[in-house]
Amino acid sequence: MASNTGEKSHKIKMMEEQLAKKLTRQVVGSLVGCVHCGMCNECCHYVLSHPDDPKMTPSYKADQLRKLFKRSHDWTAASSRGGSGRTPRR
C-alpha cells in the first residue's frame, strides 16, 4: 500500500504541474466566479447522464480544482496579473 501512496503522490504532483501550465485568466475567472448556483447543471452532459451523482456537477469539479491549487499556488494572483498564477505559496 505504501507504493500506491507514493505513486498517487507522484501522479498528483504531475497533475498539479500540468494544470498550472493551463491556468489562464479565463480559468481563474471561472474558478473565482462560481457561486454554486447550479444553473450550469441543466446543460452539462455529465449531470444529465448521472442525475443522482453530485460529484458530476461542474461546481463540485471546480471545487476540486480550487482545493488542489489553494494548497500549492497563489491562483488568485493570476487574475490580477494576467499571468498564470504560478507563484508558490510559502
mmCIF file of N, CA, C and O in Angstrom, residues 4-89:
data_model
loop_
_atom_site.group_PDB
_atom_site.id
_atom_site.type_symbol
_atom_site.label_atom_id
_atom_site.label_comp_id
_atom_site.label_asym_id
_atom_site.label_seq_id
_atom_site.Cartn_x
_atom_site.Cartn_y
_atom_site.Cartn_z
ATOM 1 N N ASN A 4 1.557 2.425 -3.433
ATOM 2 C CA ASN A 4 0.378 3.031 -4.030
ATOM 3 C C ASN A 4 0.259 4.494 -3.598
ATOM 4 O O ASN A 4 -0.077 5.356 -4.388
ATOM 5 N N THR A 5 0.560 4.781 -2.336
ATOM 6 C CA THR A 5 0.510 6.148 -1.841
ATOM 7 C C THR A 5 1.564 7.000 -2.530
ATOM 8 O O THR A 5 1.310 8.120 -2.935
ATOM 9 N N GLY A 6 2.782 6.450 -2.658
ATOM 10 C CA GLY A 6 3.855 7.162 -3.337
ATOM 11 C C GLY A 6 3.520 7.422 -4.796
ATOM 12 O O GLY A 6 3.792 8.486 -5.331
ATOM 13 N N GLU A 7 2.920 6.444 -5.439
ATOM 14 C CA GLU A 7 2.525 6.592 -6.843
ATOM 15 C C GLU A 7 1.452 7.665 -6.977
ATOM 16 O O GLU A 7 1.512 8.495 -7.867
ATOM 17 N N LYS A 8 0.496 7.666 -6.078
ATOM 18 C CA LYS A 8 -0.565 8.664 -6.121
ATOM 19 C C LYS A 8 0.017 10.056 -5.909
ATOM 20 O O LYS A 8 -0.347 10.995 -6.585
ATOM 21 N N SER A 9 0.930 10.171 -4.976
ATOM 22 C CA SER A 9 1.561 11.447 -4.720
ATOM 23 C C SER A 9 2.282 11.958 -5.968
ATOM 24 O O SER A 9 2.203 13.129 -6.303
ATOM 25 N N HIS A 10 2.967 11.076 -6.646
ATOM 26 C CA HIS A 10 3.659 11.446 -7.886
ATOM 27 C C HIS A 10 2.660 11.880 -8.951
ATOM 28 O O HIS A 10 2.869 12.872 -9.646
ATOM 29 N N LYS A 11 1.561 11.152 -9.063
ATOM 30 C CA LYS A 11 0.537 11.494 -10.055
ATOM 31 C C LYS A 11 -0.084 12.854 -9.747
ATOM 32 O O LYS A 11 -0.356 13.632 -10.654
ATOM 33 N N ILE A 12 -0.303 13.118 -8.473
ATOM 34 C CA ILE A 12 -0.878 14.414 -8.091
ATOM 35 C C ILE A 12 0.087 15.539 -8.432
ATOM 36 O O ILE A 12 -0.315 16.580 -8.949
ATOM 37 N N LYS A 13 1.371 15.331 -8.160
ATOM 38 C CA LYS A 13 2.362 16.351 -8.499
ATOM 39 C C LYS A 13 2.403 16.602 -10.000
ATOM 40 O O LYS A 13 2.481 17.741 -10.443
ATOM 41 N N MET A 14 2.338 15.548 -10.774
ATOM 42 C CA MET A 14 2.331 15.695 -12.235
ATOM 43 C C MET A 14 1.091 16.458 -12.692
ATOM 44 O O MET A 14 1.168 17.323 -13.555
ATOM 45 N N MET A 15 -0.054 16.144 -12.094
ATOM 46 C CA MET A 15 -1.295 16.817 -12.475
ATOM 47 C C MET A 15 -1.236 18.294 -12.095
ATOM 48 O O MET A 15 -1.666 19.159 -12.863
ATOM 49 N N GLU A 16 -0.683 18.603 -10.907
ATOM 50 C CA GLU A 16 -0.559 20.000 -10.493
ATOM 51 C C GLU A 16 0.310 20.778 -11.472
ATOM 52 O O GLU A 16 -0.003 21.912 -11.815
ATOM 53 N N GLU A 17 1.392 20.178 -11.929
ATOM 54 C CA GLU A 17 2.274 20.843 -12.884
ATOM 55 C C GLU A 17 1.555 21.109 -14.202
ATOM 56 O O GLU A 17 1.668 22.191 -14.767
ATOM 57 N N GLN A 18 0.803 20.127 -14.684
ATOM 58 C CA GLN A 18 0.096 20.296 -15.946
ATOM 59 C C GLN A 18 -1.020 21.335 -15.831
ATOM 60 O O GLN A 18 -1.209 22.156 -16.725
ATOM 61 N N LEU A 19 -1.745 21.305 -14.741
ATOM 62 C CA LEU A 19 -2.822 22.276 -14.563
ATOM 63 C C LEU A 19 -2.277 23.684 -14.380
ATOM 64 O O LEU A 19 -2.885 24.651 -14.836
ATOM 65 N N ALA A 20 -1.129 23.808 -13.729
ATOM 66 C CA ALA A 20 -0.525 25.129 -13.547
ATOM 67 C C ALA A 20 -0.175 25.749 -14.900
ATOM 68 O O ALA A 20 -0.296 26.959 -15.087
ATOM 69 N N LYS A 21 0.210 24.923 -15.850
ATOM 70 C CA LYS A 21 0.531 25.426 -17.188
ATOM 71 C C LYS A 21 -0.715 25.914 -17.911
ATOM 72 O O LYS A 21 -0.644 26.774 -18.775
ATOM 73 N N LYS A 22 -1.859 25.370 -17.565
ATOM 74 C CA LYS A 22 -3.107 25.714 -18.251
ATOM 75 C C LYS A 22 -3.946 26.742 -17.487
ATOM 76 O O LYS A 22 -5.040 27.082 -17.900
ATOM 77 N N LEU A 23 -3.424 27.234 -16.387
ATOM 78 C CA LEU A 23 -4.156 28.208 -15.581
ATOM 79 C C LEU A 23 -4.094 29.572 -16.255
ATOM 80 O O LEU A 23 -3.110 30.287 -16.167
ATOM 81 N N THR A 24 -5.175 29.938 -16.921
ATOM 82 C CA THR A 24 -5.259 31.206 -17.637
ATOM 83 C C THR A 24 -6.190 32.149 -16.892
ATOM 84 O O THR A 24 -6.860 31.760 -15.928
ATOM 85 N N ARG A 25 -6.261 33.363 -17.350
ATOM 86 C CA ARG A 25 -7.166 34.343 -16.741
ATOM 87 C C ARG A 25 -8.618 33.863 -16.817
ATOM 88 O O ARG A 25 -9.392 34.036 -15.881
ATOM 89 N N GLN A 26 -8.979 33.240 -17.917
ATOM 90 C CA GLN A 26 -10.344 32.747 -18.085
ATOM 91 C C GLN A 26 -10.654 31.629 -17.081
ATOM 92 O O GLN A 26 -11.721 31.614 -16.463
ATOM 93 N N VAL A 27 -9.725 30.694 -16.895
ATOM 94 C CA VAL A 27 -9.935 29.600 -15.945
ATOM 95 C C VAL A 27 -10.024 30.143 -14.528
ATOM 96 O O VAL A 27 -10.904 29.753 -13.760
ATOM 97 N N VAL A 28 -9.120 31.051 -14.178
ATOM 98 C CA VAL A 28 -9.145 31.646 -12.837
ATOM 99 C C VAL A 28 -10.458 32.392 -12.622
ATOM 100 O O VAL A 28 -11.070 32.284 -11.566
ATOM 101 N N GLY A 29 -10.898 33.123 -13.629
ATOM 102 C CA GLY A 29 -12.170 33.837 -13.520
ATOM 103 C C GLY A 29 -13.337 32.899 -13.282
ATOM 104 O O GLY A 29 -14.235 33.198 -12.491
ATOM 105 N N SER A 30 -13.323 31.762 -13.934
ATOM 106 C CA SER A 30 -14.380 30.773 -13.731
ATOM 107 C C SER A 30 -14.332 30.180 -12.336
ATOM 108 O O SER A 30 -15.360 29.982 -11.695
ATOM 109 N N LEU A 31 -13.124 29.891 -11.858
ATOM 110 C CA LEU A 31 -12.988 29.318 -10.522
ATOM 111 C C LEU A 31 -13.412 30.310 -9.447
ATOM 112 O O LEU A 31 -14.097 29.961 -8.492
ATOM 113 N N VAL A 32 -13.021 31.564 -9.611
ATOM 114 C CA VAL A 32 -13.354 32.590 -8.625
ATOM 115 C C VAL A 32 -14.829 32.969 -8.718
ATOM 116 O O VAL A 32 -15.483 33.207 -7.703
ATOM 117 N N GLY A 33 -15.369 33.000 -9.916
ATOM 118 C CA GLY A 33 -16.728 33.480 -10.128
ATOM 119 C C GLY A 33 -17.828 32.483 -9.827
ATOM 120 O O GLY A 33 -18.993 32.865 -9.711
ATOM 121 N N CYS A 34 -17.495 31.213 -9.677
ATOM 122 C CA CYS A 34 -18.530 30.199 -9.438
ATOM 123 C C CYS A 34 -19.134 30.387 -8.050
ATOM 124 O O CYS A 34 -18.433 30.388 -7.047
ATOM 125 N N VAL A 35 -20.458 30.556 -8.021
ATOM 126 C CA VAL A 35 -21.157 30.728 -6.746
ATOM 127 C C VAL A 35 -22.055 29.524 -6.444
ATOM 128 O O VAL A 35 -22.919 29.599 -5.583
ATOM 129 N N HIS A 36 -21.857 28.438 -7.148
ATOM 130 C CA HIS A 36 -22.581 27.182 -6.924
ATOM 131 C C HIS A 36 -24.087 27.340 -7.075
ATOM 132 O O HIS A 36 -24.846 26.776 -6.304
ATOM 133 N N CYS A 37 -24.498 28.108 -8.064
ATOM 134 C CA CYS A 37 -25.929 28.349 -8.264
ATOM 135 C C CYS A 37 -26.614 27.151 -8.932
ATOM 136 O O CYS A 37 -27.820 26.990 -8.812
ATOM 137 N N GLY A 38 -25.849 26.338 -9.655
ATOM 138 C CA GLY A 38 -26.420 25.165 -10.297
ATOM 139 C C GLY A 38 -27.005 25.419 -11.672
ATOM 140 O O GLY A 38 -27.541 24.499 -12.291
ATOM 141 N N MET A 39 -26.927 26.638 -12.177
ATOM 142 C CA MET A 39 -27.501 26.935 -13.488
ATOM 143 C C MET A 39 -26.803 26.180 -14.613
ATOM 144 O O MET A 39 -27.416 25.850 -15.617
ATOM 145 N N CYS A 40 -25.537 25.862 -14.438
ATOM 146 C CA CYS A 40 -24.799 25.147 -15.478
ATOM 147 C C CYS A 40 -25.156 23.658 -15.492
ATOM 148 O O CYS A 40 -24.873 22.956 -16.472
ATOM 149 N N ASN A 41 -25.800 23.167 -14.456
ATOM 150 C CA ASN A 41 -26.129 21.745 -14.373
ATOM 151 C C ASN A 41 -27.098 21.300 -15.459
ATOM 152 O O ASN A 41 -27.002 20.191 -15.964
ATOM 153 N N GLU A 42 -28.028 22.162 -15.815
ATOM 154 C CA GLU A 42 -29.064 21.763 -16.763
ATOM 155 C C GLU A 42 -28.544 21.552 -18.181
ATOM 156 O O GLU A 42 -29.195 20.908 -18.986
ATOM 157 N N CYS A 43 -27.350 22.057 -18.485
ATOM 158 C CA CYS A 43 -26.804 21.844 -19.819
ATOM 159 C C CYS A 43 -25.540 20.980 -19.809
ATOM 160 O O CYS A 43 -24.941 20.758 -20.854
ATOM 161 N N CYS A 44 -25.161 20.462 -18.654
ATOM 162 C CA CYS A 44 -23.957 19.639 -18.541
ATOM 163 C C CYS A 44 -24.306 18.181 -18.853
ATOM 164 O O CYS A 44 -25.144 17.576 -18.190
ATOM 165 N N HIS A 45 -23.641 17.614 -19.856
ATOM 166 C CA HIS A 45 -23.966 16.244 -20.250
ATOM 167 C C HIS A 45 -23.571 15.222 -19.188
ATOM 168 O O HIS A 45 -24.161 14.155 -19.107
ATOM 169 N N TYR A 46 -22.594 15.535 -18.351
ATOM 170 C CA TYR A 46 -22.241 14.623 -17.260
ATOM 171 C C TYR A 46 -23.371 14.551 -16.230
ATOM 172 O O TYR A 46 -23.722 13.485 -15.752
ATOM 173 N N VAL A 47 -23.932 15.698 -15.890
ATOM 174 C CA VAL A 47 -25.035 15.739 -14.929
ATOM 175 C C VAL A 47 -26.271 15.058 -15.516
ATOM 176 O O VAL A 47 -26.951 14.292 -14.833
ATOM 177 N N LEU A 48 -26.528 15.295 -16.789
ATOM 178 C CA LEU A 48 -27.702 14.696 -17.421
ATOM 179 C C LEU A 48 -27.597 13.172 -17.494
ATOM 180 O O LEU A 48 -28.605 12.476 -17.386
ATOM 181 N N SER A 49 -26.378 12.656 -17.673
ATOM 182 C CA SER A 49 -26.227 11.199 -17.753
ATOM 183 C C SER A 49 -26.131 10.539 -16.377
ATOM 184 O O SER A 49 -26.332 9.340 -16.262
ATOM 185 N N HIS A 50 -25.826 11.312 -15.327
ATOM 186 C CA HIS A 50 -25.762 10.798 -13.951
ATOM 187 C C HIS A 50 -26.494 11.769 -13.018
ATOM 188 O O HIS A 50 -25.873 12.433 -12.184
ATOM 189 N N PRO A 51 -27.806 11.860 -13.123
ATOM 190 C CA PRO A 51 -28.541 12.890 -12.374
ATOM 191 C C PRO A 51 -28.499 12.734 -10.854
ATOM 192 O O PRO A 51 -28.698 13.702 -10.136
ATOM 193 N N ASP A 52 -28.229 11.544 -10.349
ATOM 194 C CA ASP A 52 -28.232 11.332 -8.900
ATOM 195 C C ASP A 52 -26.848 11.414 -8.268
ATOM 196 O O ASP A 52 -26.694 11.167 -7.075
ATOM 197 N N ASP A 53 -25.837 11.752 -9.055
ATOM 198 C CA ASP A 53 -24.465 11.793 -8.547
ATOM 199 C C ASP A 53 -23.984 13.238 -8.438
ATOM 200 O O ASP A 53 -23.672 13.876 -9.441
ATOM 201 N N PRO A 54 -23.900 13.788 -7.228
ATOM 202 C CA PRO A 54 -23.486 15.185 -7.069
ATOM 203 C C PRO A 54 -22.025 15.431 -7.475
ATOM 204 O O PRO A 54 -21.635 16.562 -7.721
ATOM 205 N N LYS A 55 -21.230 14.368 -7.581
ATOM 206 C CA LYS A 55 -19.831 14.523 -7.995
ATOM 207 C C LYS A 55 -19.700 14.838 -9.486
ATOM 208 O O LYS A 55 -18.620 15.168 -9.952
ATOM 209 N N MET A 56 -20.786 14.740 -10.221
ATOM 210 C CA MET A 56 -20.753 15.039 -11.652
ATOM 211 C C MET A 56 -21.084 16.493 -11.966
ATOM 212 O O MET A 56 -21.036 16.909 -13.108
ATOM 213 N N THR A 57 -21.418 17.286 -10.954
ATOM 214 C CA THR A 57 -21.776 18.674 -11.209
ATOM 215 C C THR A 57 -20.531 19.518 -11.471
ATOM 216 O O THR A 57 -19.464 19.266 -10.890
ATOM 217 N N PRO A 58 -20.638 20.501 -12.335
ATOM 218 C CA PRO A 58 -19.490 21.374 -12.611
ATOM 219 C C PRO A 58 -18.972 22.089 -11.364
ATOM 220 O O PRO A 58 -17.770 22.269 -11.210
ATOM 221 N N SER A 59 -19.862 22.468 -10.451
ATOM 222 C CA SER A 59 -19.408 23.166 -9.246
ATOM 223 C C SER A 59 -18.580 22.246 -8.347
ATOM 224 O O SER A 59 -17.602 22.678 -7.734
ATOM 225 N N TYR A 60 -18.926 20.974 -8.273
ATOM 226 C CA TYR A 60 -18.130 20.026 -7.493
ATOM 227 C C TYR A 60 -16.737 19.875 -8.107
ATOM 228 O O TYR A 60 -15.727 19.878 -7.401
ATOM 229 N N LYS A 61 -16.691 19.748 -9.416
ATOM 230 C CA LYS A 61 -15.403 19.593 -10.094
ATOM 231 C C LYS A 61 -14.545 20.849 -9.946
ATOM 232 O O LYS A 61 -13.333 20.772 -9.753
ATOM 233 N N ALA A 62 -15.165 22.011 -10.011
ATOM 234 C CA ALA A 62 -14.426 23.261 -9.819
ATOM 235 C C ALA A 62 -13.883 23.351 -8.399
ATOM 236 O O ALA A 62 -12.768 23.830 -8.189
ATOM 237 N N ASP A 63 -14.647 22.883 -7.429
ATOM 238 C CA ASP A 63 -14.170 22.871 -6.042
ATOM 239 C C ASP A 63 -12.928 22.001 -5.894
ATOM 240 O O ASP A 63 -12.015 22.348 -5.144
ATOM 241 N N GLN A 64 -12.901 20.883 -6.582
ATOM 242 C CA GLN A 64 -11.733 20.004 -6.504
ATOM 243 C C GLN A 64 -10.496 20.706 -7.059
ATOM 244 O O GLN A 64 -9.406 20.619 -6.492
ATOM 245 N N LEU A 65 -10.657 21.434 -8.163
ATOM 246 C CA LEU A 65 -9.529 22.193 -8.724
ATOM 247 C C LEU A 65 -9.094 23.310 -7.785
ATOM 248 O O LEU A 65 -7.905 23.541 -7.579
ATOM 249 N N ARG A 66 -10.073 24.004 -7.206
ATOM 250 C CA ARG A 66 -9.744 25.081 -6.268
ATOM 251 C C ARG A 66 -8.945 24.553 -5.080
ATOM 252 O O ARG A 66 -7.942 25.140 -4.676
ATOM 253 N N LYS A 67 -9.371 23.438 -4.511
ATOM 254 C CA LYS A 67 -8.664 22.857 -3.367
ATOM 255 C C LYS A 67 -7.237 22.470 -3.732
ATOM 256 O O LYS A 67 -6.309 22.684 -2.959
ATOM 257 N N LEU A 68 -7.070 21.914 -4.907
ATOM 258 C CA LEU A 68 -5.744 21.497 -5.359
ATOM 259 C C LEU A 68 -4.808 22.684 -5.490
ATOM 260 O O LEU A 68 -3.678 22.656 -5.012
ATOM 261 N N PHE A 69 -5.280 23.752 -6.108
ATOM 262 C CA PHE A 69 -4.421 24.908 -6.325
ATOM 263 C C PHE A 69 -4.228 25.758 -5.073
ATOM 264 O O PHE A 69 -3.187 26.375 -4.915
ATOM 265 N N LYS A 70 -5.190 25.795 -4.192
ATOM 266 C CA LYS A 70 -5.026 26.570 -2.960
ATOM 267 C C LYS A 70 -3.870 26.024 -2.122
ATOM 268 O O LYS A 70 -3.231 26.762 -1.393
ATOM 269 N N ARG A 71 -3.633 24.724 -2.215
ATOM 270 C CA ARG A 71 -2.558 24.112 -1.450
ATOM 271 C C ARG A 71 -1.177 24.513 -1.952
ATOM 272 O O ARG A 71 -0.243 24.587 -1.180
ATOM 273 N N SER A 72 -1.036 24.765 -3.252
ATOM 274 C CA SER A 72 0.322 24.941 -3.776
ATOM 275 C C SER A 72 0.545 26.173 -4.639
ATOM 276 O O SER A 72 1.675 26.443 -5.008
ATOM 277 N N HIS A 73 -0.490 26.918 -4.973
ATOM 278 C CA HIS A 73 -0.330 28.069 -5.866
ATOM 279 C C HIS A 73 -1.117 29.263 -5.364
ATOM 280 O O HIS A 73 -2.164 29.109 -4.752
ATOM 281 N N ASP A 74 -0.627 30.424 -5.707
ATOM 282 C CA ASP A 74 -1.374 31.647 -5.456
ATOM 283 C C ASP A 74 -2.225 31.900 -6.690
ATOM 284 O O ASP A 74 -1.912 32.737 -7.518
ATOM 285 N N TRP A 75 -3.282 31.131 -6.828
ATOM 286 C CA TRP A 75 -4.068 31.157 -8.050
ATOM 287 C C TRP A 75 -4.908 32.417 -8.195
ATOM 288 O O TRP A 75 -5.324 32.760 -9.282
ATOM 289 N N THR A 76 -5.157 33.146 -7.117
ATOM 290 C CA THR A 76 -5.938 34.381 -7.232
ATOM 291 C C THR A 76 -5.121 35.502 -7.853
ATOM 292 O O THR A 76 -5.678 36.440 -8.406
ATOM 293 N N ALA A 77 -3.798 35.417 -7.779
ATOM 294 C CA ALA A 77 -2.948 36.452 -8.358
ATOM 295 C C ALA A 77 -2.983 36.431 -9.878
ATOM 296 O O ALA A 77 -2.698 37.433 -10.515
ATOM 297 N N ALA A 78 -3.364 35.317 -10.468
ATOM 298 C CA ALA A 78 -3.378 35.211 -11.926
ATOM 299 C C ALA A 78 -4.375 36.173 -12.552
ATOM 300 O O ALA A 78 -4.129 36.726 -13.613
ATOM 301 N N SER A 79 -5.501 36.395 -11.879
ATOM 302 C CA SER A 79 -6.495 37.288 -12.461
ATOM 303 C C SER A 79 -6.051 38.737 -12.408
ATOM 304 O O SER A 79 -6.380 39.527 -13.275
ATOM 305 N N SER A 80 -5.282 39.103 -11.396
ATOM 306 C CA SER A 80 -4.855 40.491 -11.293
ATOM 307 C C SER A 80 -3.620 40.779 -12.139
ATOM 308 O O SER A 80 -3.457 41.877 -12.636
ATOM 309 N N ARG A 81 -2.745 39.791 -12.302
ATOM 310 C CA ARG A 81 -1.522 39.984 -13.078
ATOM 311 C C ARG A 81 -1.721 39.683 -14.561
ATOM 312 O O ARG A 81 -0.941 40.081 -15.380
ATOM 313 N N GLY A 82 -2.730 38.875 -14.857
ATOM 314 C CA GLY A 82 -2.914 38.465 -16.240
ATOM 315 C C GLY A 82 -2.001 37.309 -16.596
ATOM 316 O O GLY A 82 -1.904 36.915 -17.727
ATOM 317 N N GLY A 83 -1.363 36.745 -15.595
ATOM 318 C CA GLY A 83 -0.445 35.650 -15.822
ATOM 319 C C GLY A 83 -1.051 34.335 -15.431
ATOM 320 O O GLY A 83 -2.250 34.159 -15.413
ATOM 321 N N SER A 84 -0.183 33.392 -15.073
ATOM 322 C CA SER A 84 -0.649 32.041 -14.796
ATOM 323 C C SER A 84 -0.807 31.742 -13.321
ATOM 324 O O SER A 84 -1.266 30.672 -12.970
ATOM 325 N N GLY A 85 -0.413 32.617 -12.436
ATOM 326 C CA GLY A 85 -0.577 32.354 -11.020
ATOM 327 C C GLY A 85 0.317 31.259 -10.506
ATOM 328 O O GLY A 85 -0.041 30.539 -9.607
ATOM 329 N N ARG A 86 1.485 31.112 -11.072
ATOM 330 C CA ARG A 86 2.363 30.009 -10.716
ATOM 331 C C ARG A 86 3.247 30.308 -9.525
ATOM 332 O O ARG A 86 4.152 29.568 -9.229
ATOM 333 N N THR A 87 2.988 31.400 -8.832
ATOM 334 C CA THR A 87 3.790 31.749 -7.662
ATOM 335 C C THR A 87 3.477 30.770 -6.542
ATOM 336 O O THR A 87 2.338 30.677 -6.101
ATOM 337 N N PRO A 88 4.471 30.011 -6.074
ATOM 338 C CA PRO A 88 4.223 29.053 -4.998
ATOM 339 C C PRO A 88 3.895 29.759 -3.681
ATOM 340 O O PRO A 88 4.427 30.820 -3.412
ATOM 341 N N ARG A 89 3.034 29.148 -2.895
ATOM 342 C CA ARG A 89 2.719 29.679 -1.575
ATOM 343 C C ARG A 89 3.850 29.358 -0.624
ATOM 344 O O ARG A 89 4.510 28.357 -0.734
#
